[in-house]
CSV table of C-alpha atoms and ligand atoms in Angstrom, one decimal:
chain,number,residue,atom,x,y,z
A,1,MET,CA,16.1,-108.4,-33.6
A,2,GLU,CA,20.1,-108.5,-33.8
A,3,GLU,CA,20.0,-104.9,-34.2
A,4,LYS,CA,18.4,-104.2,-30.9
A,5,LYS,CA,20.9,-106.3,-28.5
A,6,PHE,CA,22.7,-102.9,-27.5
A,7,MET,CA,19.8,-101.6,-25.7
A,8,LYS,CA,20.0,-102.3,-22.1
A,9,GLN,CA,16.4,-101.6,-21.0
A,10,ASP,CA,13.1,-103.3,-21.7
A,11,MET,CA,10.3,-101.1,-22.6
A,12,ILE,CA,6.5,-101.0,-21.9
A,13,VAL,CA,4.8,-98.7,-24.6
A,14,ILE,CA,1.7,-97.0,-23.6
A,15,LEU,CA,-0.5,-96.0,-26.7
A,16,ASP,CA,-2.2,-92.9,-25.9
A,17,LEU,CA,-6.0,-93.1,-27.0
A,18,GLY,CA,-7.2,-89.8,-25.1
A,19,SER,CA,-6.5,-90.6,-21.7
A,20,THR,CA,-5.3,-87.9,-19.2
A,21,GLU,CA,-3.6,-90.6,-17.1
A,22,ASN,CA,-0.7,-91.7,-19.5
A,23,THR,CA,2.0,-90.2,-17.4
A,24,VAL,CA,0.5,-91.7,-14.3
A,25,ILE,CA,0.9,-95.2,-15.8
A,26,ALA,CA,4.2,-94.5,-17.2
A,27,ARG,CA,5.6,-93.4,-13.9
A,28,GLN,CA,4.0,-96.4,-12.1
A,29,ILE,CA,6.0,-98.6,-14.4
A,30,ARG,CA,9.0,-96.7,-14.2
A,31,ASP,CA,8.8,-96.7,-10.3
A,32,MET,CA,8.6,-100.6,-10.9
A,33,GLY,CA,12.2,-100.2,-12.5
A,34,VAL,CA,10.8,-100.9,-15.9
A,35,TYR,CA,11.2,-98.3,-18.7
A,36,SER,CA,8.1,-97.0,-20.3
A,37,GLU,CA,7.2,-94.6,-23.1
A,38,ILE,CA,4.1,-93.0,-24.5
A,39,HIS,CA,3.3,-93.1,-28.0
A,40,PRO,CA,0.4,-92.0,-30.2
A,41,HIS,CA,-2.4,-94.1,-30.9
A,42,ASP,CA,-1.8,-93.9,-34.8
A,43,ILE,CA,1.7,-95.5,-34.3
A,44,THR,CA,2.2,-98.1,-37.3
A,45,PRO,CA,3.2,-101.6,-36.8
A,46,ASP,CA,6.3,-100.7,-38.5
A,47,GLU,CA,7.2,-97.9,-36.1
A,48,LEU,CA,6.5,-99.9,-33.1
A,49,LYS,CA,8.7,-102.7,-34.2
A,50,ALA,CA,11.5,-100.2,-34.8
A,51,LEU,CA,11.4,-99.3,-30.9
A,52,ASN,CA,13.8,-101.1,-28.9
A,53,ASN,CA,13.2,-104.0,-26.7
A,54,VAL,CA,9.5,-103.5,-26.4
A,55,LYS,CA,7.9,-106.2,-24.0
A,56,GLY,CA,4.3,-105.2,-24.0
A,57,ILE,CA,1.8,-102.5,-24.8
A,58,ILE,CA,-0.7,-100.8,-22.9
A,59,LEU,CA,-3.9,-99.1,-24.8
A,60,ASN,CA,-4.8,-96.3,-22.8
A,61,GLY,CA,-8.1,-95.3,-23.7
A,62,GLY,CA,-9.4,-93.3,-21.0
A,63,GLU,CA,-13.2,-92.7,-21.1
A,64,ASN,CA,-13.9,-93.3,-24.8
A,65,ARG,CA,-11.1,-93.4,-26.9
A,66,VAL,CA,-11.3,-89.7,-28.1
A,67,VAL,CA,-8.3,-87.3,-29.0
A,68,ASP,CA,-9.4,-83.7,-29.7
A,69,GLY,CA,-12.9,-84.7,-30.0
A,70,VAL,CA,-12.4,-87.4,-32.6
A,71,PRO,CA,-13.0,-91.1,-32.1
A,72,VAL,CA,-9.7,-93.0,-32.4
A,73,ASP,CA,-8.4,-96.6,-32.4
A,74,VAL,CA,-5.1,-98.4,-33.0
A,75,ASP,CA,-4.2,-100.0,-36.2
A,76,PRO,CA,-5.8,-103.4,-35.6
A,77,ALA,CA,-2.5,-105.1,-36.9
A,78,ILE,CA,-0.9,-103.7,-33.7
A,79,TYR,CA,-2.5,-106.6,-32.0
A,80,ASN,CA,-0.6,-109.1,-34.4
A,81,CYS,CA,2.9,-107.7,-33.7
A,82,GLY,CA,3.5,-110.3,-30.9
A,83,TYR,CA,3.5,-108.3,-28.0
A,84,PRO,CA,1.1,-108.8,-25.0
A,85,VAL,CA,-1.5,-106.1,-25.0
A,86,MET,CA,-3.6,-104.8,-22.2
A,87,ALA,CA,-6.2,-102.3,-22.6
A,88,ILE,CA,-7.6,-99.8,-20.2
A,89,ASP,CA,-11.2,-99.1,-21.3
A,90,HIS,CA,-13.7,-101.2,-23.3
A,91,PRO,CA,-11.5,-102.5,-26.3
A,92,THR,CA,-13.0,-104.0,-29.3
A,93,ALA,CA,-10.1,-106.4,-30.1
A,94,GLN,CA,-8.2,-109.4,-28.4
A,95,CYS,CA,-6.0,-108.3,-25.6
A,96,ALA,CA,-4.2,-110.1,-22.8
A,97,ALA,CA,-6.4,-108.4,-20.3
A,98,GLN,CA,-8.9,-105.7,-20.1
A,99,TYR,CA,-9.9,-103.1,-17.8
A,100,ALA,CA,-12.6,-100.5,-17.6
A,101,GLU,CA,-10.8,-98.1,-15.5
A,102,ILE,CA,-7.1,-97.8,-14.4
A,103,PRO,CA,-6.2,-101.0,-12.6
A,104,GLY,CA,-4.4,-101.3,-9.3
A,105,GLU,CA,-0.7,-101.2,-9.2
A,106,ASP,CA,-0.7,-105.0,-8.4
A,107,VAL,CA,-2.6,-105.7,-11.8
A,108,ILE,CA,-0.2,-103.6,-13.7
A,109,ARG,CA,2.8,-105.3,-12.0
A,110,ALA,CA,1.5,-108.8,-13.0
A,111,PHE,CA,1.1,-107.7,-16.7
A,112,VAL,CA,4.7,-106.1,-16.8
A,113,PHE,CA,6.5,-108.7,-15.0
A,114,ASP,CA,4.4,-111.9,-15.6
A,115,GLU,CA,2.8,-111.3,-18.9
A,116,CYS,CA,5.5,-109.4,-20.9
A,117,LYS,CA,8.5,-111.0,-18.7
A,118,ALA,CA,10.0,-107.5,-18.6
A,119,GLU,CA,13.0,-107.2,-16.6
A,120,ALA,CA,13.4,-104.3,-13.9
A,121,ASN,CA,16.6,-102.8,-15.6
A,122,TRP,CA,15.6,-99.3,-15.8
A,123,ASN,CA,18.2,-97.0,-14.2
A,124,MET,CA,19.9,-93.9,-15.0
A,125,LYS,CA,23.0,-95.6,-15.8
A,126,ASN,CA,21.4,-98.0,-18.4
A,127,PHE,CA,19.3,-95.0,-19.8
A,128,ILE,CA,22.5,-93.1,-20.4
A,129,GLU,CA,24.1,-96.0,-22.0
A,130,ASP,CA,21.2,-96.5,-24.2
A,131,GLN,CA,20.9,-92.9,-25.0
A,132,VAL,CA,24.7,-92.5,-25.8
A,133,GLU,CA,24.2,-95.4,-28.5
A,134,LEU,CA,21.2,-94.1,-30.0
A,135,VAL,CA,22.7,-90.7,-30.5
A,136,ARG,CA,25.7,-92.2,-31.8
A,137,ARG,CA,23.5,-94.1,-34.1
A,138,GLN,CA,21.6,-91.2,-35.4
A,139,VAL,CA,24.4,-88.8,-35.8
A,140,GLY,CA,27.1,-90.8,-37.0
A,141,ASP,CA,30.3,-88.6,-37.8
A,142,LYS,CA,28.2,-85.3,-38.1
A,143,LYS,CA,28.0,-82.3,-36.1
A,144,VAL,CA,25.5,-81.3,-33.3
A,145,LEU,CA,24.8,-77.7,-32.5
A,146,LEU,CA,23.4,-77.1,-29.0
A,147,ALA,CA,22.1,-73.7,-27.2
A,148,LEU,CA,23.5,-74.2,-24.0
A,149,SER,CA,21.5,-71.8,-21.8
A,150,GLY,CA,23.0,-73.1,-18.6
A,151,GLY,CA,19.7,-74.2,-17.4
A,152,VAL,CA,18.9,-77.8,-16.3
A,153,ASP,CA,17.6,-79.3,-19.3
A,154,SER,CA,20.2,-77.8,-21.9
A,155,SER,CA,23.3,-78.5,-19.4
A,156,VAL,CA,22.1,-82.2,-18.9
A,157,VAL,CA,21.5,-82.6,-22.7
A,158,ALA,CA,25.1,-81.2,-23.3
A,159,ALA,CA,26.5,-83.6,-20.8
A,160,LEU,CA,24.9,-86.5,-22.5
A,161,LEU,CA,25.7,-85.4,-25.9
A,162,LEU,CA,29.4,-84.7,-24.9
A,163,LYS,CA,29.6,-88.6,-23.6
A,164,ALA,CA,27.9,-89.7,-26.8
A,165,ILE,CA,30.0,-87.7,-29.4
A,166,GLY,CA,32.5,-85.4,-27.7
A,167,LYS,CA,34.0,-82.8,-29.9
A,168,GLN,CA,31.2,-83.5,-32.6
A,169,LEU,CA,29.1,-81.5,-30.2
A,170,VAL,CA,29.2,-77.8,-30.4
A,171,CYS,CA,27.7,-75.9,-27.9
A,172,VAL,CA,26.9,-72.1,-28.1
A,173,HIS,CA,26.3,-70.0,-24.8
A,174,VAL,CA,24.6,-66.7,-25.4
A,175,ASN,CA,25.0,-64.4,-22.6
A,176,HIS,CA,22.1,-62.0,-23.2
A,177,GLY,CA,23.3,-59.7,-20.3
A,178,LEU,CA,20.4,-60.7,-18.2
A,179,MET,CA,21.9,-63.8,-16.7
A,180,ARG,CA,22.3,-63.9,-12.8
A,181,LYS,CA,25.8,-63.2,-11.2
A,182,ASN,CA,28.5,-65.7,-12.3
A,183,GLU,CA,26.0,-68.0,-14.3
A,184,SER,CA,27.7,-67.4,-17.8
A,185,GLU,CA,31.2,-67.9,-16.2
A,186,SER,CA,30.0,-71.0,-14.4
A,187,VAL,CA,28.6,-72.6,-17.8
A,188,VAL,CA,32.2,-71.7,-19.4
A,189,GLU,CA,34.1,-73.2,-16.3
A,190,VAL,CA,32.0,-76.3,-16.2
A,191,PHE,CA,31.5,-77.2,-19.9
A,192,ARG,CA,34.9,-75.7,-21.4
A,193,ASN,CA,37.3,-76.0,-18.7
A,194,GLN,CA,36.1,-79.0,-16.6
A,195,LEU,CA,34.4,-81.2,-19.2
A,196,ASN,CA,36.5,-80.1,-22.4
A,197,ALA,CA,33.5,-79.4,-24.4
A,198,ASN,CA,33.5,-77.5,-27.7
A,199,LEU,CA,32.0,-74.2,-26.4
A,200,ILE,CA,31.5,-71.1,-28.1
A,201,TYR,CA,30.7,-68.1,-25.7
A,202,VAL,CA,29.1,-65.2,-27.2
A,203,ASP,CA,28.9,-62.1,-25.0
A,204,ALA,CA,25.8,-60.4,-26.4
A,205,THR,CA,25.3,-57.9,-23.5
A,206,GLU,CA,25.7,-54.8,-25.3
A,207,ARG,CA,23.6,-55.7,-28.2
A,208,PHE,CA,20.5,-56.9,-26.0
A,209,LEU,CA,20.9,-53.9,-23.6
A,210,THR,CA,20.9,-51.5,-26.5
A,211,LYS,CA,17.8,-53.0,-27.9
A,212,LEU,CA,16.1,-52.7,-24.8
A,213,GLU,CA,16.8,-49.1,-24.0
A,214,ASN,CA,13.5,-47.2,-23.3
A,215,VAL,CA,11.5,-50.4,-23.7
A,216,ALA,CA,8.9,-50.6,-21.1
A,217,ASP,CA,6.3,-52.9,-22.0
A,218,PRO,CA,6.9,-56.3,-20.7
A,219,GLU,CA,5.5,-58.3,-23.8
A,220,GLN,CA,7.7,-56.1,-25.8
A,221,LYS,CA,10.7,-56.8,-23.9
A,222,ARG,CA,10.1,-60.6,-24.0
A,223,LYS,CA,9.8,-60.2,-27.8
A,224,ILE,CA,12.9,-58.3,-28.2
A,225,ILE,CA,15.0,-60.8,-26.2
A,226,GLY,CA,13.4,-63.9,-27.7
A,227,GLY,CA,14.0,-62.6,-31.2
A,228,GLU,CA,17.5,-61.2,-30.6
A,229,PHE,CA,18.5,-64.5,-29.1
A,230,ILE,CA,17.3,-66.2,-32.1
A,231,ARG,CA,19.3,-63.9,-34.4
A,232,VAL,CA,22.4,-64.3,-32.3
A,233,PHE,CA,22.3,-68.0,-32.4
A,234,GLU,CA,21.7,-68.2,-36.0
A,235,GLU,CA,24.6,-65.9,-36.7
A,236,GLU,CA,26.8,-68.3,-34.9
A,237,ALA,CA,25.3,-71.4,-36.8
A,238,ARG,CA,26.0,-69.4,-40.2
A,239,LYS,CA,29.7,-69.2,-39.2
A,240,LEU,CA,30.0,-73.0,-38.7
A,241,GLU,CA,30.2,-75.8,-41.1
A,242,GLY,CA,29.0,-79.3,-41.6
A,243,ILE,CA,26.3,-78.9,-39.1
A,244,ASP,CA,23.5,-81.5,-39.8
A,245,PHE,CA,21.8,-81.7,-36.2
A,246,LEU,CA,20.3,-79.6,-33.6
A,247,GLY,CA,20.5,-80.7,-30.0
A,248,GLN,CA,17.5,-79.8,-28.0
A,249,GLY,CA,16.7,-80.2,-24.2
A,250,THR,CA,13.0,-81.3,-24.5
A,251,ILE,CA,11.9,-83.1,-21.8
A,252,TYR,CA,8.6,-84.9,-21.3
A,253,PRO,CA,6.5,-82.0,-19.5
A,254,ASP,CA,7.4,-79.7,-22.6
A,255,ILE,CA,5.7,-82.2,-24.8
A,256,ILE,CA,2.5,-82.3,-22.5
A,257,GLU,CA,2.4,-78.7,-22.2
A,258,SER,CA,2.2,-78.4,-25.9
A,259,GLY,CA,-1.3,-79.4,-25.4
A,260,THR,CA,-1.4,-82.5,-27.5
A,261,LYS,CA,-0.5,-86.0,-27.0
A,262,THR,CA,0.5,-87.2,-30.3
A,263,ALA,CA,3.9,-87.0,-31.6
A,264,LYS,CA,3.0,-85.5,-34.7
A,265,CYS,CA,1.8,-82.1,-33.0
A,266,VAL,CA,4.8,-82.4,-30.6
A,267,LYS,CA,7.2,-82.1,-33.6
A,268,SER,CA,5.7,-78.9,-34.8
A,269,HIS,CA,5.7,-77.5,-31.4
A,270,HIS,CA,9.3,-78.0,-30.5
A,271,ASN,CA,10.8,-77.5,-33.9
A,272,VAL,CA,13.4,-74.8,-34.2
A,273,GLY,CA,10.7,-72.2,-34.3
A,274,GLY,CA,12.4,-68.8,-35.3
A,275,LEU,CA,15.5,-70.1,-37.3
A,276,PRO,CA,15.2,-69.3,-41.0
A,277,GLU,CA,14.1,-72.1,-43.2
A,278,ASP,CA,17.5,-72.3,-45.0
A,279,LEU,CA,19.0,-73.4,-41.7
A,280,GLN,CA,17.4,-77.1,-41.7
A,281,PHE,CA,18.6,-79.4,-38.8
A,282,GLU,CA,17.5,-82.8,-37.9
A,283,LEU,CA,16.7,-82.7,-34.0
A,284,VAL,CA,18.4,-84.6,-31.5
A,285,GLU,CA,16.5,-84.7,-28.0
A,286,PRO,CA,17.8,-87.5,-25.9
A,287,LEU,CA,15.8,-86.4,-22.9
A,288,ALA,CA,12.3,-86.2,-24.6
A,289,GLN,CA,11.0,-88.9,-22.4
A,290,LEU,CA,12.2,-87.8,-19.0
A,291,PHE,CA,10.4,-86.2,-16.2
A,292,LYS,CA,12.0,-83.4,-14.6
A,293,ASP,CA,13.3,-85.4,-11.5
A,294,GLU,CA,14.6,-87.7,-13.9
A,295,VAL,CA,16.4,-85.3,-15.8
A,296,ARG,CA,18.1,-84.0,-12.5
A,297,ALA,CA,19.2,-87.7,-11.7
A,298,CYS,CA,20.5,-88.0,-15.2
A,299,GLY,CA,22.7,-85.0,-14.8
A,300,VAL,CA,24.0,-86.3,-11.3
A,301,GLU,CA,24.6,-89.4,-13.1
A,302,LEU,CA,26.6,-87.7,-15.7
A,303,GLY,CA,28.7,-85.8,-13.1
A,304,LEU,CA,27.3,-82.3,-13.4
A,305,PRO,CA,27.8,-80.2,-10.2
A,306,ALA,CA,24.6,-80.1,-7.8
A,307,ASN,CA,24.1,-76.4,-8.2
A,308,MET,CA,23.6,-76.8,-12.0
A,309,VAL,CA,21.3,-79.8,-11.6
A,310,TYR,CA,19.1,-78.5,-8.8
A,311,ARG,CA,19.2,-74.9,-10.1
A,312,GLN,CA,15.8,-73.2,-9.5
A,313,PRO,CA,13.6,-72.3,-12.5
A,314,PHE,CA,14.8,-69.3,-14.4
A,315,PRO,CA,12.9,-67.4,-17.1
A,316,GLY,CA,14.3,-67.4,-20.6
A,317,PRO,CA,14.3,-63.3,-20.6
A,318,GLY,CA,16.3,-63.6,-17.2
A,319,LEU,CA,16.9,-60.7,-15.1
A,320,GLY,CA,15.0,-58.7,-17.8
A,321,VAL,CA,11.5,-59.2,-16.6
A,322,ARG,CA,12.8,-58.6,-13.0
A,323,CYS,CA,14.3,-55.1,-13.8
A,324,LEU,CA,10.9,-53.6,-14.2
A,325,GLY,CA,9.9,-51.2,-16.8
A,326,ALA,CA,12.7,-49.9,-19.1
A,327,ILE,CA,15.9,-51.7,-18.3
A,328,THR,CA,18.7,-49.6,-17.0
A,329,ARG,CA,22.4,-50.8,-16.4
A,330,ASP,CA,22.7,-49.4,-12.9
A,331,ARG,CA,19.4,-51.0,-11.9
A,332,LEU,CA,20.3,-54.3,-13.6
A,333,GLU,CA,23.7,-54.3,-11.9
A,334,ALA,CA,21.9,-53.7,-8.4
A,335,LEU,CA,19.3,-56.3,-9.2
A,336,ARG,CA,22.2,-58.9,-9.9
A,337,GLU,CA,23.9,-58.3,-6.8
A,338,ALA,CA,20.8,-58.2,-4.7
A,339,ASP,CA,19.8,-61.5,-6.3
A,340,ALA,CA,23.3,-62.9,-5.5
A,341,ILE,CA,22.9,-61.9,-1.8
A,342,LEU,CA,19.4,-63.3,-1.5
A,343,ARG,CA,20.8,-66.6,-3.1
A,344,GLU,CA,23.8,-67.0,-0.9
A,345,GLU,CA,21.6,-66.4,2.3
A,346,PHE,CA,18.8,-68.8,1.3
A,347,ALA,CA,21.7,-71.5,0.6
A,348,ASN,CA,23.4,-70.5,4.1
A,349,ALA,CA,20.0,-71.2,5.5
A,350,GLY,CA,19.2,-74.4,3.8
A,351,LEU,CA,16.3,-72.8,2.3
A,352,ASP,CA,17.8,-73.2,-1.4
A,353,LYS,CA,16.9,-77.0,-1.1
A,354,LYS,CA,13.2,-76.1,0.3
A,355,VAL,CA,11.9,-73.3,-1.6
A,356,TRP,CA,10.9,-73.6,-5.2
A,357,GLN,CA,11.6,-70.3,-6.6
A,358,TYR,CA,13.3,-67.3,-4.9
A,359,PHE,CA,14.5,-64.2,-6.4
A,360,THR,CA,14.7,-60.4,-6.3
A,361,VAL,CA,12.8,-57.8,-8.3
A,362,ILE,CA,13.7,-53.8,-8.8
A,363,PRO,CA,11.0,-51.3,-9.7
A,364,ASP,CA,11.8,-48.6,-11.7
A,365,PHE,CA,11.5,-45.7,-9.2
A,366,LYS,CA,13.8,-44.3,-6.3
A,367,ALA,CA,12.5,-43.7,-2.8
A,368,VAL,CA,14.1,-41.4,-0.3
A,369,GLY,CA,16.5,-42.6,2.4
A,370,VAL,CA,19.2,-41.6,4.6
A,371,ARG,CA,22.8,-42.4,4.2
A,372,ASP,CA,25.9,-40.9,5.8
A,373,ASN,CA,23.4,-38.6,7.7
A,374,ALA,CA,22.2,-37.0,4.5
A,375,ARG,CA,18.9,-37.7,2.5
A,376,SER,CA,19.5,-39.6,-0.5
A,377,MET,CA,17.4,-41.1,-3.2
A,378,GLY,CA,17.7,-45.1,-3.6
A,379,TYR,CA,16.2,-47.9,-5.2
A,380,MET,CA,14.1,-50.5,-3.8
A,381,VAL,CA,14.4,-54.1,-4.1
A,382,VAL,CA,11.5,-56.7,-3.7
A,383,ILE,CA,12.2,-60.3,-2.3
A,384,ARG,CA,9.9,-63.0,-3.8
A,385,ALA,CA,10.0,-66.5,-2.3
A,386,VAL,CA,7.2,-69.1,-3.7
A,387,ASN,CA,6.3,-72.7,-3.4
A,388,THR,CA,4.5,-74.3,-6.2
A,389,ILE,CA,4.0,-77.9,-7.9
A,390,ASP,CA,3.0,-76.8,-11.5
A,391,ALA,CA,3.6,-73.0,-11.5
A,392,MET,CA,0.0,-72.4,-12.2
A,393,THR,CA,-0.6,-71.4,-8.4
A,394,ALA,CA,2.0,-70.7,-5.8
A,395,THR,CA,2.0,-69.9,-2.1
A,396,ILE,CA,4.5,-67.9,-0.1
A,397,GLU,CA,7.5,-69.4,1.6
A,398,ARG,CA,7.3,-67.8,5.2
A,399,ILE,CA,10.8,-66.9,5.4
A,400,ASP,CA,12.3,-66.3,9.1
A,401,TYR,CA,12.6,-62.9,10.2
A,402,ASP,CA,16.3,-63.1,11.5
A,403,ILE,CA,17.0,-64.4,7.8
A,404,LEU,CA,15.1,-61.7,6.1
A,405,GLU,CA,16.9,-58.8,8.3
A,406,LYS,CA,20.2,-60.4,7.5
A,407,ILE,CA,19.4,-60.1,3.9
A,408,VAL,CA,18.1,-56.7,4.0
A,409,ASP,CA,21.3,-55.6,6.2
A,410,ARG,CA,23.4,-57.2,3.4
A,411,ILE,CA,21.8,-55.8,0.4
A,412,THR,CA,21.5,-52.3,1.8
A,413,THR,CA,25.1,-52.3,2.9
A,414,GLU,CA,26.8,-54.4,-0.1
A,415,VAL,CA,24.5,-52.5,-3.0
A,416,PRO,CA,24.7,-48.7,-2.2
A,417,SER,CA,22.1,-47.7,-4.8
A,418,VAL,CA,19.5,-49.7,-2.7
A,419,ASN,CA,18.0,-48.0,0.4
A,420,ARG,CA,14.9,-50.2,0.9
A,421,VAL,CA,14.0,-53.8,0.8
A,422,CYS,CA,10.4,-55.5,0.7
A,423,TYR,CA,8.9,-58.6,1.1
A,424,GLU,CA,6.2,-59.9,-1.1
A,425,LEU,CA,3.3,-61.8,0.4
A,426,THR,CA,1.0,-62.2,-2.6
A,427,LYS,CA,0.1,-65.6,-3.8
A,428,LYS,CA,-0.7,-66.7,-7.1
A,429,PRO,CA,-3.5,-66.1,-8.0
A,430,VAL,CA,-4.1,-63.1,-7.6
A,431,ALA,CA,-0.3,-62.0,-8.4
A,432,THR,CA,1.6,-64.0,-10.9
A,433,ILE,CA,5.1,-65.6,-9.7
A,434,GLU,CA,6.9,-62.9,-11.8
A,435,PHE,CA,6.2,-59.1,-11.9
A,436,GLU,CA,6.1,-58.7,-15.5
B,1,XMP,P1,4.2,-66.6,-13.9
B,1,XMP,O1,5.1,-65.1,-13.6
B,1,XMP,O2,3.5,-66.8,-15.0
B,1,XMP,O3,5.4,-67.7,-13.8
B,1,XMP,O4,3.4,-66.9,-12.6
B,1,XMP,C1,5.4,-68.9,-13.8
B,1,XMP,C2,6.7,-69.5,-14.1
B,1,XMP,O5,7.0,-69.3,-15.5
B,1,XMP,C3,8.4,-68.5,-15.3
B,1,XMP,N1,8.2,-67.6,-16.6
B,1,XMP,C4,9.0,-67.8,-17.5
B,1,XMP,N2,9.8,-68.7,-18.0
B,1,XMP,N3,9.9,-67.2,-20.1
B,1,XMP,C5,10.3,-68.4,-19.3
B,1,XMP,O6,11.0,-69.3,-19.6
B,1,XMP,C6,9.2,-66.4,-19.5
B,1,XMP,O7,8.8,-65.5,-20.5
B,1,XMP,C7,8.6,-66.6,-18.3
B,1,XMP,N4,7.9,-65.8,-17.7
B,1,XMP,C8,7.7,-66.4,-16.4
B,1,XMP,C9,8.5,-68.1,-14.0
B,1,XMP,O8,9.7,-67.8,-13.4
B,1,XMP,C10,7.9,-69.1,-13.2
B,1,XMP,O9,8.6,-70.0,-12.9
């Protein structure tokens, strides 16, 4: 027990016996100010006891305690670990409380505070302090390698690891040449210059664009970009010595999306898929229990700039899937400039805080236009702005026409190779958010 004193936060453990409501309950408890983690039903009493500051357990069985079609139950010894247990379903063993369906907030509150005597001490400051200590204990004096894309998750995990282990963290930022305007520069500025991180910047633009030459099929493009990314990262990893750990910005939704609720499968989904077997690292995933909004709050608490923490989603293949068909350098450059203008005008209009995802796309054809009183051929740029909760369906943002016209004027003036701008109005479904 002495060992656990450094942990700031009390914890309620939810054991997943096949319910679809685990995250709802976890969020409810976190909203009460108490940290809550979801663990698989087959956790052993020893694994449970090894968790820090557990105050109580909720067995969440849903309809009939079934995971992947197989009936499941917890190890009966779990009931004798000394923690209050509440069961949501029809439990067979002795619990402090039993409910056939998800109980109301008042019931959960009574269990958490009266039965478990948990303290409402879950906040980002405490979370960060706890994770810093946990990372230090996991890593010791060894080094951690991290692929820092500049996305929200990898940026927040970098800032957290930096706080925990400073120069023992080695970040690698691979610029695949398909980043948005100033994106790689901002990663270098924030992490190397402002936060003094150990950052290796690799400009692999030529390498990626050469590989992508004349490749028009979207899936083929994705494969090349993904595969090449792993290779560049691997080459950098091989140059380094004494790295034992790999940091990852895995967050809770990634784990849910893996389609399983047991930690065993989670590990195989989030292992370093793609890296060769002789490059073996132990994973460090300090954000693995956070929801996206909590990751952003964590980033703010760690002092990252707002434009990094509230960045809109950006696909891994980057502008590569927005420069349609076979990527050419001139279209890619026009796309990057048009996208920067769109983002700037969205920010000017306050739309950047309202719209979920907004970007430009450049098809692979030219259209006729008139420039300087002469017929000329130019590219067309498409504006796409969508709102969604989960990216499975999406609706269109109704952009004000004055704003649209300003964007069109700026793009056609400041990007000379573009002579038409279209505004895409198709929902998902029947369209997807991206064009490729
Ligand atoms: P779609 O186009 O499928 O996009 O409606 C849904 C969401 O996923 C993003 N997206 C990707 N993200 N790699 C990623 O990391 C990809 O290959 C990829 N394709 C689409 C897209 O931006 C949207 O947010």
